[in-house]
PDB file of C-alpha atoms in Angstrom:
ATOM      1  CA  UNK A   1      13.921  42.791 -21.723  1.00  0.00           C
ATOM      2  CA  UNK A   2      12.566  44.398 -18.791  1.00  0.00           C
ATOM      3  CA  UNK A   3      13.228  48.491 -18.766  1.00  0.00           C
ATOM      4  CA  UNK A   4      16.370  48.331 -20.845  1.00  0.00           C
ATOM      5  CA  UNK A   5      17.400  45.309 -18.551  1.00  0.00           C
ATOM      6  CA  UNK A   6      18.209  41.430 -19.762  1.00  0.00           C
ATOM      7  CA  UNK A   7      15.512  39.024 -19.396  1.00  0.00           C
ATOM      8  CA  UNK A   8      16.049  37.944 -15.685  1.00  0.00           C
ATOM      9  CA  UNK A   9      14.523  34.312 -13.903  1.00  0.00           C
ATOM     10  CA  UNK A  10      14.783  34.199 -10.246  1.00  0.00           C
ATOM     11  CA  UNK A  11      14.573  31.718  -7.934  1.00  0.00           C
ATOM     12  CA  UNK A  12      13.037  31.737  -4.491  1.00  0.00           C
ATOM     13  CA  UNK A  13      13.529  29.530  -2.264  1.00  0.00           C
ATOM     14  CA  UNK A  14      12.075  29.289   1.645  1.00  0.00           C
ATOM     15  CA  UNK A  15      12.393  27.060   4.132  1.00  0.00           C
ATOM     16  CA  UNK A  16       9.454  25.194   6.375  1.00  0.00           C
ATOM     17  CA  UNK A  17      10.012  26.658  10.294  1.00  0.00           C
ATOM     18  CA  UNK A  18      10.745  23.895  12.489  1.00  0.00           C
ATOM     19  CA  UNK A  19       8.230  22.852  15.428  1.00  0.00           C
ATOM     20  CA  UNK A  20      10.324  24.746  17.906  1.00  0.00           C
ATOM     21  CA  UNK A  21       8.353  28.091  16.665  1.00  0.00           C
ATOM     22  CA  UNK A  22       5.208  26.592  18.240  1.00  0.00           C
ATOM     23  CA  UNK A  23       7.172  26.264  21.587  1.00  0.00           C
ATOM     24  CA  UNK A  24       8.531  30.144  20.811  1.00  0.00           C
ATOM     25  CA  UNK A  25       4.939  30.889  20.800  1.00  0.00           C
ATOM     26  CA  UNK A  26       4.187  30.902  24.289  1.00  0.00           C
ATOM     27  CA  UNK A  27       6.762  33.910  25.022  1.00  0.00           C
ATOM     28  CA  UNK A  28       4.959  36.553  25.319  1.00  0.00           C
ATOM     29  CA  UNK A  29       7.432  38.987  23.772  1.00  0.00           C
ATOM     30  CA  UNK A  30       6.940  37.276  20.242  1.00  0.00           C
ATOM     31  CA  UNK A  31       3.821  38.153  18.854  1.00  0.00           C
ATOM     32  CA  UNK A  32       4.445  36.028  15.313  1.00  0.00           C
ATOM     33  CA  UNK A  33       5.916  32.618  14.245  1.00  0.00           C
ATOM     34  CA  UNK A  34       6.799  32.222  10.919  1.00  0.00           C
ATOM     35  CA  UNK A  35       5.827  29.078   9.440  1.00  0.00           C
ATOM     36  CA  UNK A  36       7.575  29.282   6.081  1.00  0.00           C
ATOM     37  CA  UNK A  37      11.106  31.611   6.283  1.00  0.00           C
ATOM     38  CA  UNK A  38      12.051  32.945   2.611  1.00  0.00           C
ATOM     39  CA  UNK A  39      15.581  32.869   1.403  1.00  0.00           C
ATOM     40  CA  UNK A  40      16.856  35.928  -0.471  1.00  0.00           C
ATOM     41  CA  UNK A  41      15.874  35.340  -3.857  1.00  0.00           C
ATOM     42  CA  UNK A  42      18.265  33.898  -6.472  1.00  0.00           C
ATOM     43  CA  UNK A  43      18.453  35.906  -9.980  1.00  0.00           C
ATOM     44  CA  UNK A  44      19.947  34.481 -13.704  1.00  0.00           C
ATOM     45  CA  UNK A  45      20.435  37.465 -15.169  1.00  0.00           C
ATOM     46  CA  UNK A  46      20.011  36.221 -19.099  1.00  0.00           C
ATOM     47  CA  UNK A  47      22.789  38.363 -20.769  1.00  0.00           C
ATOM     48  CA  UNK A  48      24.137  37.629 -24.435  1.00  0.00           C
ATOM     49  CA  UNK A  49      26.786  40.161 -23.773  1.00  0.00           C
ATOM     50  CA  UNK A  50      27.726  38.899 -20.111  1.00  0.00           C
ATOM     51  CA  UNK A  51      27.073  34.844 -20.947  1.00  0.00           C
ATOM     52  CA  UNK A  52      26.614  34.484 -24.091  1.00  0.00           C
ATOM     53  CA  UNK A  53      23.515  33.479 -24.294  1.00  0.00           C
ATOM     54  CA  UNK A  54      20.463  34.244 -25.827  1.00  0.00           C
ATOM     55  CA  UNK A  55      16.503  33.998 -25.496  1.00  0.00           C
ATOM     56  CA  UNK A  56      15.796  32.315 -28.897  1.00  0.00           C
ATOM     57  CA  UNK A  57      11.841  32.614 -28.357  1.00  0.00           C
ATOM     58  CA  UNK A  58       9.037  32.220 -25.812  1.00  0.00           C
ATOM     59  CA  UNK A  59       5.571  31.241 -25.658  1.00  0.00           C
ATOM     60  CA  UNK A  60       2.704  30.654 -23.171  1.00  0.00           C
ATOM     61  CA  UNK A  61       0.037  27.589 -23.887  1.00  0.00           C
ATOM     62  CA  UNK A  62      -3.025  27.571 -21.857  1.00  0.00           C
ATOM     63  CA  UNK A  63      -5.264  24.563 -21.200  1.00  0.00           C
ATOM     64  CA  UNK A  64      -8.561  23.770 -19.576  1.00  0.00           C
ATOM     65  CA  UNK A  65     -10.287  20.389 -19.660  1.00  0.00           C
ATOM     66  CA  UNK A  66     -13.759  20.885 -20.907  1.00  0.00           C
ATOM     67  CA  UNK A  67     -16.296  18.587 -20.548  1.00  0.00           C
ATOM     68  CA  UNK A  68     -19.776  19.478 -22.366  1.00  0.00           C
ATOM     69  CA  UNK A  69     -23.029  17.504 -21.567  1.00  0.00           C
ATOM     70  CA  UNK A  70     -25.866  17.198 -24.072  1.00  0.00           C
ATOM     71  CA  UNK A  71     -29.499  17.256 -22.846  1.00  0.00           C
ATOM     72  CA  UNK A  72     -31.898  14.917 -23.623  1.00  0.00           C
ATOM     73  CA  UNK A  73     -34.669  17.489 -24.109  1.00  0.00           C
ATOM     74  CA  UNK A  74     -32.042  19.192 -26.669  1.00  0.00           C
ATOM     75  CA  UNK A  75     -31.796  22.364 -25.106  1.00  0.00           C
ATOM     76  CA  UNK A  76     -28.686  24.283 -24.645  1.00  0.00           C
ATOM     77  CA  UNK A  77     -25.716  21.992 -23.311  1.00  0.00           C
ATOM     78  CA  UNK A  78     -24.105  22.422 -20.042  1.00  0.00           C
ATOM     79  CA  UNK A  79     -20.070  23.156 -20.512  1.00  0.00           C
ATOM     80  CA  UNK A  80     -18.532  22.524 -17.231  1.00  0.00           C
ATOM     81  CA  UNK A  81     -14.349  23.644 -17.438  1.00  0.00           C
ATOM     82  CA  UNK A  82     -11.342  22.713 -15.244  1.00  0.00           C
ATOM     83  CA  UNK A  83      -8.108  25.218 -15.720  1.00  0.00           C
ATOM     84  CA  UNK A  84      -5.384  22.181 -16.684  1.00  0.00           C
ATOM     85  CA  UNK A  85      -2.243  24.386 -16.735  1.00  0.00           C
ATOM     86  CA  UNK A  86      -1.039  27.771 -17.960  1.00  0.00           C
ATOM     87  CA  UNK A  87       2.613  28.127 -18.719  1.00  0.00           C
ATOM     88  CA  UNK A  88       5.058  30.041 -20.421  1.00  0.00           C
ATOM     89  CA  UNK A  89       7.973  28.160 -22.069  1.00  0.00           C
ATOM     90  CA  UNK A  90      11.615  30.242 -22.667  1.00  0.00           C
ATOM     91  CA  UNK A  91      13.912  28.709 -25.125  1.00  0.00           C
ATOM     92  CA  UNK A  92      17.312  29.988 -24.513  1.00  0.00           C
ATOM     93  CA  UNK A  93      20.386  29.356 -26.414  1.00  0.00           C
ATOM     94  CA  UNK A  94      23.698  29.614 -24.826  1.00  0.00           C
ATOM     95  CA  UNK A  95      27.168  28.205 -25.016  1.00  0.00           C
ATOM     96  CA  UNK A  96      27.943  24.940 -23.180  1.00  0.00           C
ATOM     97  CA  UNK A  97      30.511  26.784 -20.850  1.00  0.00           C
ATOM     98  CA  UNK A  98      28.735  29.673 -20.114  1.00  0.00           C
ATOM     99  CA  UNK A  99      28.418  30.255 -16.035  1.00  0.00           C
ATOM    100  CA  UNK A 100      24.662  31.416 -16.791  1.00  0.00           C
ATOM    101  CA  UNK A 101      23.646  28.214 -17.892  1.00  0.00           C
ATOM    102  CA  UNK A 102      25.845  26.194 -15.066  1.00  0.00           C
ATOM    103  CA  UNK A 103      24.228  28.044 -12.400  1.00  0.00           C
ATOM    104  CA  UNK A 104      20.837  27.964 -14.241  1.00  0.00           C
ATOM    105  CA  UNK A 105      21.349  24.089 -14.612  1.00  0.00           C
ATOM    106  CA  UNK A 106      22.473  23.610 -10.714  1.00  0.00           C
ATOM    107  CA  UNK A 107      19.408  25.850  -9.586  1.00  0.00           C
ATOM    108  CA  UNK A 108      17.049  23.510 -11.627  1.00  0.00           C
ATOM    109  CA  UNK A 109      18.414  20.450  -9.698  1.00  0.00           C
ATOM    110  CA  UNK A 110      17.777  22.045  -6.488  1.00  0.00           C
ATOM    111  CA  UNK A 111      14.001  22.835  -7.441  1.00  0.00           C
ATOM    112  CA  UNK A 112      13.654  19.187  -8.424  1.00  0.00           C
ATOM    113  CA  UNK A 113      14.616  18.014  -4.846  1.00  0.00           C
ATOM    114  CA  UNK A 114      11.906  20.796  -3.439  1.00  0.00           C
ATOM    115  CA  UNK A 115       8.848  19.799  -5.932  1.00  0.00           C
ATOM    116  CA  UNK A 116       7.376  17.631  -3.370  1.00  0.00           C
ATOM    117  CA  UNK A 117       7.562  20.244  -0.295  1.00  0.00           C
ATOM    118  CA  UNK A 118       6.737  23.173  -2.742  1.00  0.00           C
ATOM    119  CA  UNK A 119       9.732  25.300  -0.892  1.00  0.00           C
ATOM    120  CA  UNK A 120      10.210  27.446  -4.570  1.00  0.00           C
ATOM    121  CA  UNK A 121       8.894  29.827  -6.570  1.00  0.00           C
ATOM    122  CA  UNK A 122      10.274  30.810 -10.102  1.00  0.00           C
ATOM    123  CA  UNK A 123       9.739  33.754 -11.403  1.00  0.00           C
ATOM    124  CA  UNK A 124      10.835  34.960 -15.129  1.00  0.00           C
ATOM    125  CA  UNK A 125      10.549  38.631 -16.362  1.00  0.00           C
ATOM    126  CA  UNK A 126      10.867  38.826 -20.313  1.00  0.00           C
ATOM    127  CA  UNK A 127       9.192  41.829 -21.660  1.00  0.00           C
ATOM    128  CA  UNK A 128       5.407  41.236 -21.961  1.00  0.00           C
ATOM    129  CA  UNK A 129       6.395  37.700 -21.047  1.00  0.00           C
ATOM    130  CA  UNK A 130       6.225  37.496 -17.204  1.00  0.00           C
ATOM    131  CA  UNK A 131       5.681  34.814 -14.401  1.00  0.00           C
ATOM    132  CA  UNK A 132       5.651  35.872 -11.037  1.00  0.00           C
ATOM    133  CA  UNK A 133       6.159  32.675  -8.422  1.00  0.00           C
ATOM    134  CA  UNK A 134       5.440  30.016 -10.494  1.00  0.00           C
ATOM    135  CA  UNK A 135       6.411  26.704 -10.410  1.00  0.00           C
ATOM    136  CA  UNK A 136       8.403  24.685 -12.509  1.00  0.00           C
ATOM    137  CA  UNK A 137       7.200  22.412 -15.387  1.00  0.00           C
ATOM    138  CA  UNK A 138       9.869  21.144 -16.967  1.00  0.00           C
ATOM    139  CA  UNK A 139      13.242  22.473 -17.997  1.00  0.00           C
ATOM    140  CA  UNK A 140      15.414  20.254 -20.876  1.00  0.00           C
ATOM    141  CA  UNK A 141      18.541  20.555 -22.630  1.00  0.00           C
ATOM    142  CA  UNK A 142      20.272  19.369 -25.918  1.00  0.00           C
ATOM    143  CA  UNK A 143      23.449  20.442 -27.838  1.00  0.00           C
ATOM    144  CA  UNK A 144      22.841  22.003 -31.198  1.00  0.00           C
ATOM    145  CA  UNK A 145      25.136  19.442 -33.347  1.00  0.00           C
ATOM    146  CA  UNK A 146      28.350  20.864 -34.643  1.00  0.00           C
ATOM    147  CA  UNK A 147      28.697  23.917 -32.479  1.00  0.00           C
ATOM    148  CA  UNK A 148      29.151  24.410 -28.985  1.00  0.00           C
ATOM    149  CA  UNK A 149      26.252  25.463 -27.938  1.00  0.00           C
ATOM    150  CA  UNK A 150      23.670  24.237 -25.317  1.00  0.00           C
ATOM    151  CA  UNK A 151      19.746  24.605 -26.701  1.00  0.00           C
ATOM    152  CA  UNK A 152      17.698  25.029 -22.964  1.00  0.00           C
ATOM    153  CA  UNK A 153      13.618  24.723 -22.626  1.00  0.00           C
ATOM    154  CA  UNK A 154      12.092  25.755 -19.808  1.00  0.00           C
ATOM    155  CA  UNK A 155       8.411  25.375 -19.041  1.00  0.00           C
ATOM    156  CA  UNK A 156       7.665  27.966 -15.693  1.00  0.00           C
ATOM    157  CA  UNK A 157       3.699  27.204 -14.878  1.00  0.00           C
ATOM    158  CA  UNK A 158       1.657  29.933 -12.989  1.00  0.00           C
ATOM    159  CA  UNK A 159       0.501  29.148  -9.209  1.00  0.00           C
ATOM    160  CA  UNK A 160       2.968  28.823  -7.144  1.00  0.00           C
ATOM    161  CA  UNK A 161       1.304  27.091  -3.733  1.00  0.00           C
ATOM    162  CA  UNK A 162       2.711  27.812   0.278  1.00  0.00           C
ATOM    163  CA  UNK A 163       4.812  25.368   1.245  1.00  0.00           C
ATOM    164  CA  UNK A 164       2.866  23.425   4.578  1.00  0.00           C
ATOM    165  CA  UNK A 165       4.434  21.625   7.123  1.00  0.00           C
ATOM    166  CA  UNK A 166       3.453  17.895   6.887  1.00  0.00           C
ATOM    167  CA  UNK A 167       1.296  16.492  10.011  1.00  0.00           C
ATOM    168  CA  UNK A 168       3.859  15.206  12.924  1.00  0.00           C
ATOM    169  CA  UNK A 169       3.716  12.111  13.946  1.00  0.00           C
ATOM    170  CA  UNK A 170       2.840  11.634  17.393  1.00  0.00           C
ATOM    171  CA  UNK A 171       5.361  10.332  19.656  1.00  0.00           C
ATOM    172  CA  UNK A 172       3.535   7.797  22.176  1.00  0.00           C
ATOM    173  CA  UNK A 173       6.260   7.059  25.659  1.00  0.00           C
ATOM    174  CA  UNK A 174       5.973   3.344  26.304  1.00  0.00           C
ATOM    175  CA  UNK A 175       5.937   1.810  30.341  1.00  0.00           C
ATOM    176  CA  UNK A 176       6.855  -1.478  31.332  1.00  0.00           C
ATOM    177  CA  UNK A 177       4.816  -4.020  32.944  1.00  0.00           C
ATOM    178  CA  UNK A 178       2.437  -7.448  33.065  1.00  0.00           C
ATOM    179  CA  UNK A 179      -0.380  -4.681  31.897  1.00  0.00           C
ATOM    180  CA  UNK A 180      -0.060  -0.788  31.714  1.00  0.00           C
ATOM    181  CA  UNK A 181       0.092   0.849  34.593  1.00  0.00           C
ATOM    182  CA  UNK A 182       0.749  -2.414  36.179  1.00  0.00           C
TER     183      UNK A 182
ATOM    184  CA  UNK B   1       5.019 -11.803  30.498  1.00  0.00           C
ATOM    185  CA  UNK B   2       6.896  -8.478  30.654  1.00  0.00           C
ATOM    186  CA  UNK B   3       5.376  -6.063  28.111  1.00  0.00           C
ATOM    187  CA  UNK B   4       6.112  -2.391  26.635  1.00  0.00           C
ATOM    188  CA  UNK B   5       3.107  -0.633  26.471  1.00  0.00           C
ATOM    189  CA  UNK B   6       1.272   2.204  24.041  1.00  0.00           C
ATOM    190  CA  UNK B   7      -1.286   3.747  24.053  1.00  0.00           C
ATOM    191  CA  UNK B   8      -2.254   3.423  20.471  1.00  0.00           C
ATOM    192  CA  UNK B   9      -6.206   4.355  20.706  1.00  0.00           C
ATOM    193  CA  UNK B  10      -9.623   5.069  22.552  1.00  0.00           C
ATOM    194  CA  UNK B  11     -12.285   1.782  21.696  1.00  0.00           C
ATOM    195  CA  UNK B  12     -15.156   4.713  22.240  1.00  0.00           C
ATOM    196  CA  UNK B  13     -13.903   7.195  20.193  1.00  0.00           C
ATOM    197  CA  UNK B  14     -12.969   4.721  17.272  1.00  0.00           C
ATOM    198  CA  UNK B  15     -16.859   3.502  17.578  1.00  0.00           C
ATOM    199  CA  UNK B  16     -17.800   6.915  17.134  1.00  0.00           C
ATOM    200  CA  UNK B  17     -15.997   7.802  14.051  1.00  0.00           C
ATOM    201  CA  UNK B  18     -17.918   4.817  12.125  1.00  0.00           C
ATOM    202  CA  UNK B  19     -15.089   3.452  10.377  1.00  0.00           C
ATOM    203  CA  UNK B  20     -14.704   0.161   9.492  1.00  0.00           C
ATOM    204  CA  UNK B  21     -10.765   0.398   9.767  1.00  0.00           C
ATOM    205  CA  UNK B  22      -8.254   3.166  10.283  1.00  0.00           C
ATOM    206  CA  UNK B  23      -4.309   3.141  10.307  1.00  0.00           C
ATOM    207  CA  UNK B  24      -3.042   5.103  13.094  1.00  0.00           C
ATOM    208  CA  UNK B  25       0.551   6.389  12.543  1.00  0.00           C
ATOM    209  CA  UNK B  26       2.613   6.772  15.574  1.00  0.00           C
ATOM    210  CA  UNK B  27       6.236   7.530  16.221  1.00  0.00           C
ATOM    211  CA  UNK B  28       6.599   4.363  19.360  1.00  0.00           C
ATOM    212  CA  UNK B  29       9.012   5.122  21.641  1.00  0.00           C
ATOM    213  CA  UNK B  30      12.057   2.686  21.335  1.00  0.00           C
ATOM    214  CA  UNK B  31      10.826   1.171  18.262  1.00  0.00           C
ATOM    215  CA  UNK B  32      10.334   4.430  15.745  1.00  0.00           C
ATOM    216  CA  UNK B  33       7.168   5.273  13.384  1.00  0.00           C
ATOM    217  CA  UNK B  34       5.127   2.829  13.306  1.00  0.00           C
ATOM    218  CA  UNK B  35       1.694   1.974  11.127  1.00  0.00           C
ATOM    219  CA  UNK B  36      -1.369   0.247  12.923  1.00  0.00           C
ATOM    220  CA  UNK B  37      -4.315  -0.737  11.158  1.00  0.00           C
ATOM    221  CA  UNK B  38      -7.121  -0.765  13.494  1.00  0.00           C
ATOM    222  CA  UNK B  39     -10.375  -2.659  12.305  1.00  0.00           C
ATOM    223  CA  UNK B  40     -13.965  -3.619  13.598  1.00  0.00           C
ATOM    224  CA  UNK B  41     -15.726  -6.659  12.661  1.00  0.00           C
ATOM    225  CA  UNK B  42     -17.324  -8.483  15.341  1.00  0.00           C
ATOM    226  CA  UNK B  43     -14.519  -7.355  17.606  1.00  0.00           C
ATOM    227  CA  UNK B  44     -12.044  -4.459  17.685  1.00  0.00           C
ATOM    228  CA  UNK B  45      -8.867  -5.603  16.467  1.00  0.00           C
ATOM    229  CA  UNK B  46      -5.486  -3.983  15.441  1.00  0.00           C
ATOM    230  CA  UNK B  47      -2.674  -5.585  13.213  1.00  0.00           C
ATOM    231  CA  UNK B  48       0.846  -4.541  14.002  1.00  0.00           C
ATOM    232  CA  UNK B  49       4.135  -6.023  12.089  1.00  0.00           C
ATOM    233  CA  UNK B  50       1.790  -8.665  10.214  1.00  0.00           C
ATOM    234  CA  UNK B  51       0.278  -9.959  13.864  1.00  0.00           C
ATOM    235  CA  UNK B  52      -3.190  -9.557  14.546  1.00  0.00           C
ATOM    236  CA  UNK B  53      -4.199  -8.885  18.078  1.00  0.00           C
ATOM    237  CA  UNK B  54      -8.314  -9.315  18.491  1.00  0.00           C
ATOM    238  CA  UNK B  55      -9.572  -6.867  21.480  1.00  0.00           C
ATOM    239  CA  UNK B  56     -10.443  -9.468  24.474  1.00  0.00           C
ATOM    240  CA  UNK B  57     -10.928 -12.249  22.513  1.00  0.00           C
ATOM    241  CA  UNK B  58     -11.560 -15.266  24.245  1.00  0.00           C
ATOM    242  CA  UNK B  59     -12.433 -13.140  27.278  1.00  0.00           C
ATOM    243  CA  UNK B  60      -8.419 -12.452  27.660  1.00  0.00           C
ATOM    244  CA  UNK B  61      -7.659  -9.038  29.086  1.00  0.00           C
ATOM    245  CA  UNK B  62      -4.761  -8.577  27.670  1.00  0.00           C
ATOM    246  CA  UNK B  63      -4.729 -11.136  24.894  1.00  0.00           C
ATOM    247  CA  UNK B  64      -1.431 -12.037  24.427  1.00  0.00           C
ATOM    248  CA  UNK B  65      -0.207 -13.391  21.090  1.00  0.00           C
ATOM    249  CA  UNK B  66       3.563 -14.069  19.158  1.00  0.00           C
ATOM    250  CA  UNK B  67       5.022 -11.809  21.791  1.00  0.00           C
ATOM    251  CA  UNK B  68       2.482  -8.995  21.321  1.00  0.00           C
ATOM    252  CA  UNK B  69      -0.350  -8.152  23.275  1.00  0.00           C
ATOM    253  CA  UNK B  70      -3.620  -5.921  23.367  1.00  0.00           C
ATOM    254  CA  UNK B  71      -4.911  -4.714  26.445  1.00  0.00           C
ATOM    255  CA  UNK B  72      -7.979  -2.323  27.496  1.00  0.00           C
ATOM    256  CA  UNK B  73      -8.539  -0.617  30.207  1.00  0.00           C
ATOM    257  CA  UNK B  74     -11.254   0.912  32.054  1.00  0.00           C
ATOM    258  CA  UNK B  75     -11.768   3.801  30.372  1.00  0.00           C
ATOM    259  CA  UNK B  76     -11.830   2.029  26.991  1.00  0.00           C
ATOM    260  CA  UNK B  77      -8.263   3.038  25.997  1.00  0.00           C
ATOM    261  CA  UNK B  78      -6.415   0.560  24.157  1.00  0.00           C
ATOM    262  CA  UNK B  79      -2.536  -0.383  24.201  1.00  0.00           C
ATOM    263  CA  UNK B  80      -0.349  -2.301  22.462  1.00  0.00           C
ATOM    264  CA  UNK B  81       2.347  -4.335  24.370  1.00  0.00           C
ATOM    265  CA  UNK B  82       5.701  -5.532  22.767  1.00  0.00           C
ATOM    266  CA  UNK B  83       7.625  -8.285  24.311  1.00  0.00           C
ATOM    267  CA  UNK B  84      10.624  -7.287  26.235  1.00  0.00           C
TER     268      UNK B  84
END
C-alpha cells in the first residue's frame, strides 16, 4: 500500500529517436534532440476490491559474488566483491479472469520483446517495498489446483540502463566500371 | 570485365591499427549489409561471400577472381568489385 493506495507496478516504456534527429540538428531553431522519447507510463493498479487480486507476499534477495584471496605471508586476505543482482520478488494471487492480471500478463510480453534494446523500466510501489525503473527478472505463472485462481511471481531487479541506439551501418554507393573511377 | 565497385577500406589506415584481421560491416549499395573480413599476412587480403581476394597478388591491379575483384588505388584505398 502506498498512502492508503493499492500496491501499484508501472510500466515505462520509450522509444529510441530515429537518425532523422541528427539531421533536425542542424536547424538552428532546435536547440535539443532527443535520443530516447518516453511513452506515458503504464500503471497495474493491484486492487483486491477492483480485480480481485491480491499481493500474497514479497521479498527482496541481494547477491554479490565474492571472491577472497589468501596471502602467502598469512596476513589479512584481500576480499574483492562484484554486486550480482538485487531484486525484489511480488507474489500476487488473483483470479484467472481478472483484467489486472490480463493486462499485467500482455505488458510482460511486451517487455520481453524490449529486453534486448532496454526500451523499459518497471517500477513497483508496495509499502516499504519499492523499485523505481528497474528491469525485469522474471515473471511466472501457475494455477492453484482446484480453484480458479492464477498464482503470479514476479522478480523486478534494480538498474534500469538508457536505452542506446545501436551503431549504423554505413551505407557505401557503388560505381560501375573496368576499375573505380574508371 | 565490368565491375561494381566499394570502397570497403584504407590499406594505410588498416596498417596503422595493428590488427591482424578486422570485419568491416557495411550496408553495399544494391546488395544490402554485408560482412568483410579483412586480414594481413604477407599481403592484405579481404574475404567476401566465402571468396578470398589477395591485395595485388601476382602483381594484378585489380586481381580479379570468381567474379570478384580487389583493386587499390593511389591513395591506398581499397575496393571491392562485384561482377555485373
Amino acid at each position: 500500500m502506498l498512502g492508503g493506495l493499492d500496491p501499484v507496478i508501472i510500466f515505462q516504456f520509450s522509444k529510441l529517436a530515429s537518425s532523422v534527429g541528427q539531421s533536425l540538428a542542424r536547424v538552428p531553431v532546435i536547440s535539443q534532440i532527443p535520443t530516447v522519447i518516453e511513452q506515458p507510463p503504464i500503471p497495474v493498479y493491484l486492487s483486491e476490491q477492483l480485480f480481485n487480486i491480491v499481493i500474497a507476499g514479497t521479498g527482496k534477495s541481494v547477491d554479490i559474488e565474492t571472491d577472497t584471496e589468501t596471502k602467502s605471508d598469512g596476513s589479512t586476505p584481500d576480499v574483492n566483491q562484484k554486486g550480482i543482482q538485487s531484486s525484489v520478488e511480488v507474489n500476487i494471487e488473483g483470479k484467472a479472469n481478472s483484467v489486472a492480471l490480463v493486462l499485467l500478463s500482455s505488458l510482460i510480453d511486451v517487455v520481453y520483446e524490449k529486453a534486448s534494446s532496454k526500451e523499459y523500466a518497471i517500477s513497483f510501489l508496495y509499502g516499504a517495498t519499492t523499485v523505481f525503473r528497474g528491469v525485469l527478472h522474471s515473471f511466472s505463472t501457475e494455477t492453484v489446483e482446484g480453484t480458479d485462481k492464477l498464482a503470479i511471481k514476479i522478480s523486478i531487479s534494480k538498474g534500469s540502463k538508457n536505452p542506446t541506439k545501436p551503431n549504423e551501418v554505413p551505407v557505401v554507393p557503388g560505381a560501375v566500371g573496368t576499375i573505380p573511377g574508371g | 570485365m565490368q565491375y561494381r565497385w566499394f570502397k570497403i577500406f584504407n590499406r594505410t589506415e588498416f596498417e596503422a591499427l595493428g590488427l591482424a584481421s578486422k570485419t568491416y560491416t557495411l550496408n553495399l549499395e544494391g546488395f544490402g549489409q554485408k560482412e568483410i573480413l579483412v586480414t594481413k599476412g604477407v599481403a592484405v587480403g579481404m574475404l567476401y561471400d566465402d571468396v578470398f581476394l589477395s591485395l595485388e597478388l601476382n602483381d594484378l591491379n585489380p586481381f580479379e577472381m570468381d567474379d570478384r575483384a580487389i583493386y587499390v588505388d593511389e591513395d591506398d584505398d581499397v575496393y571491392l568489385g562485384v561482377a555485373v
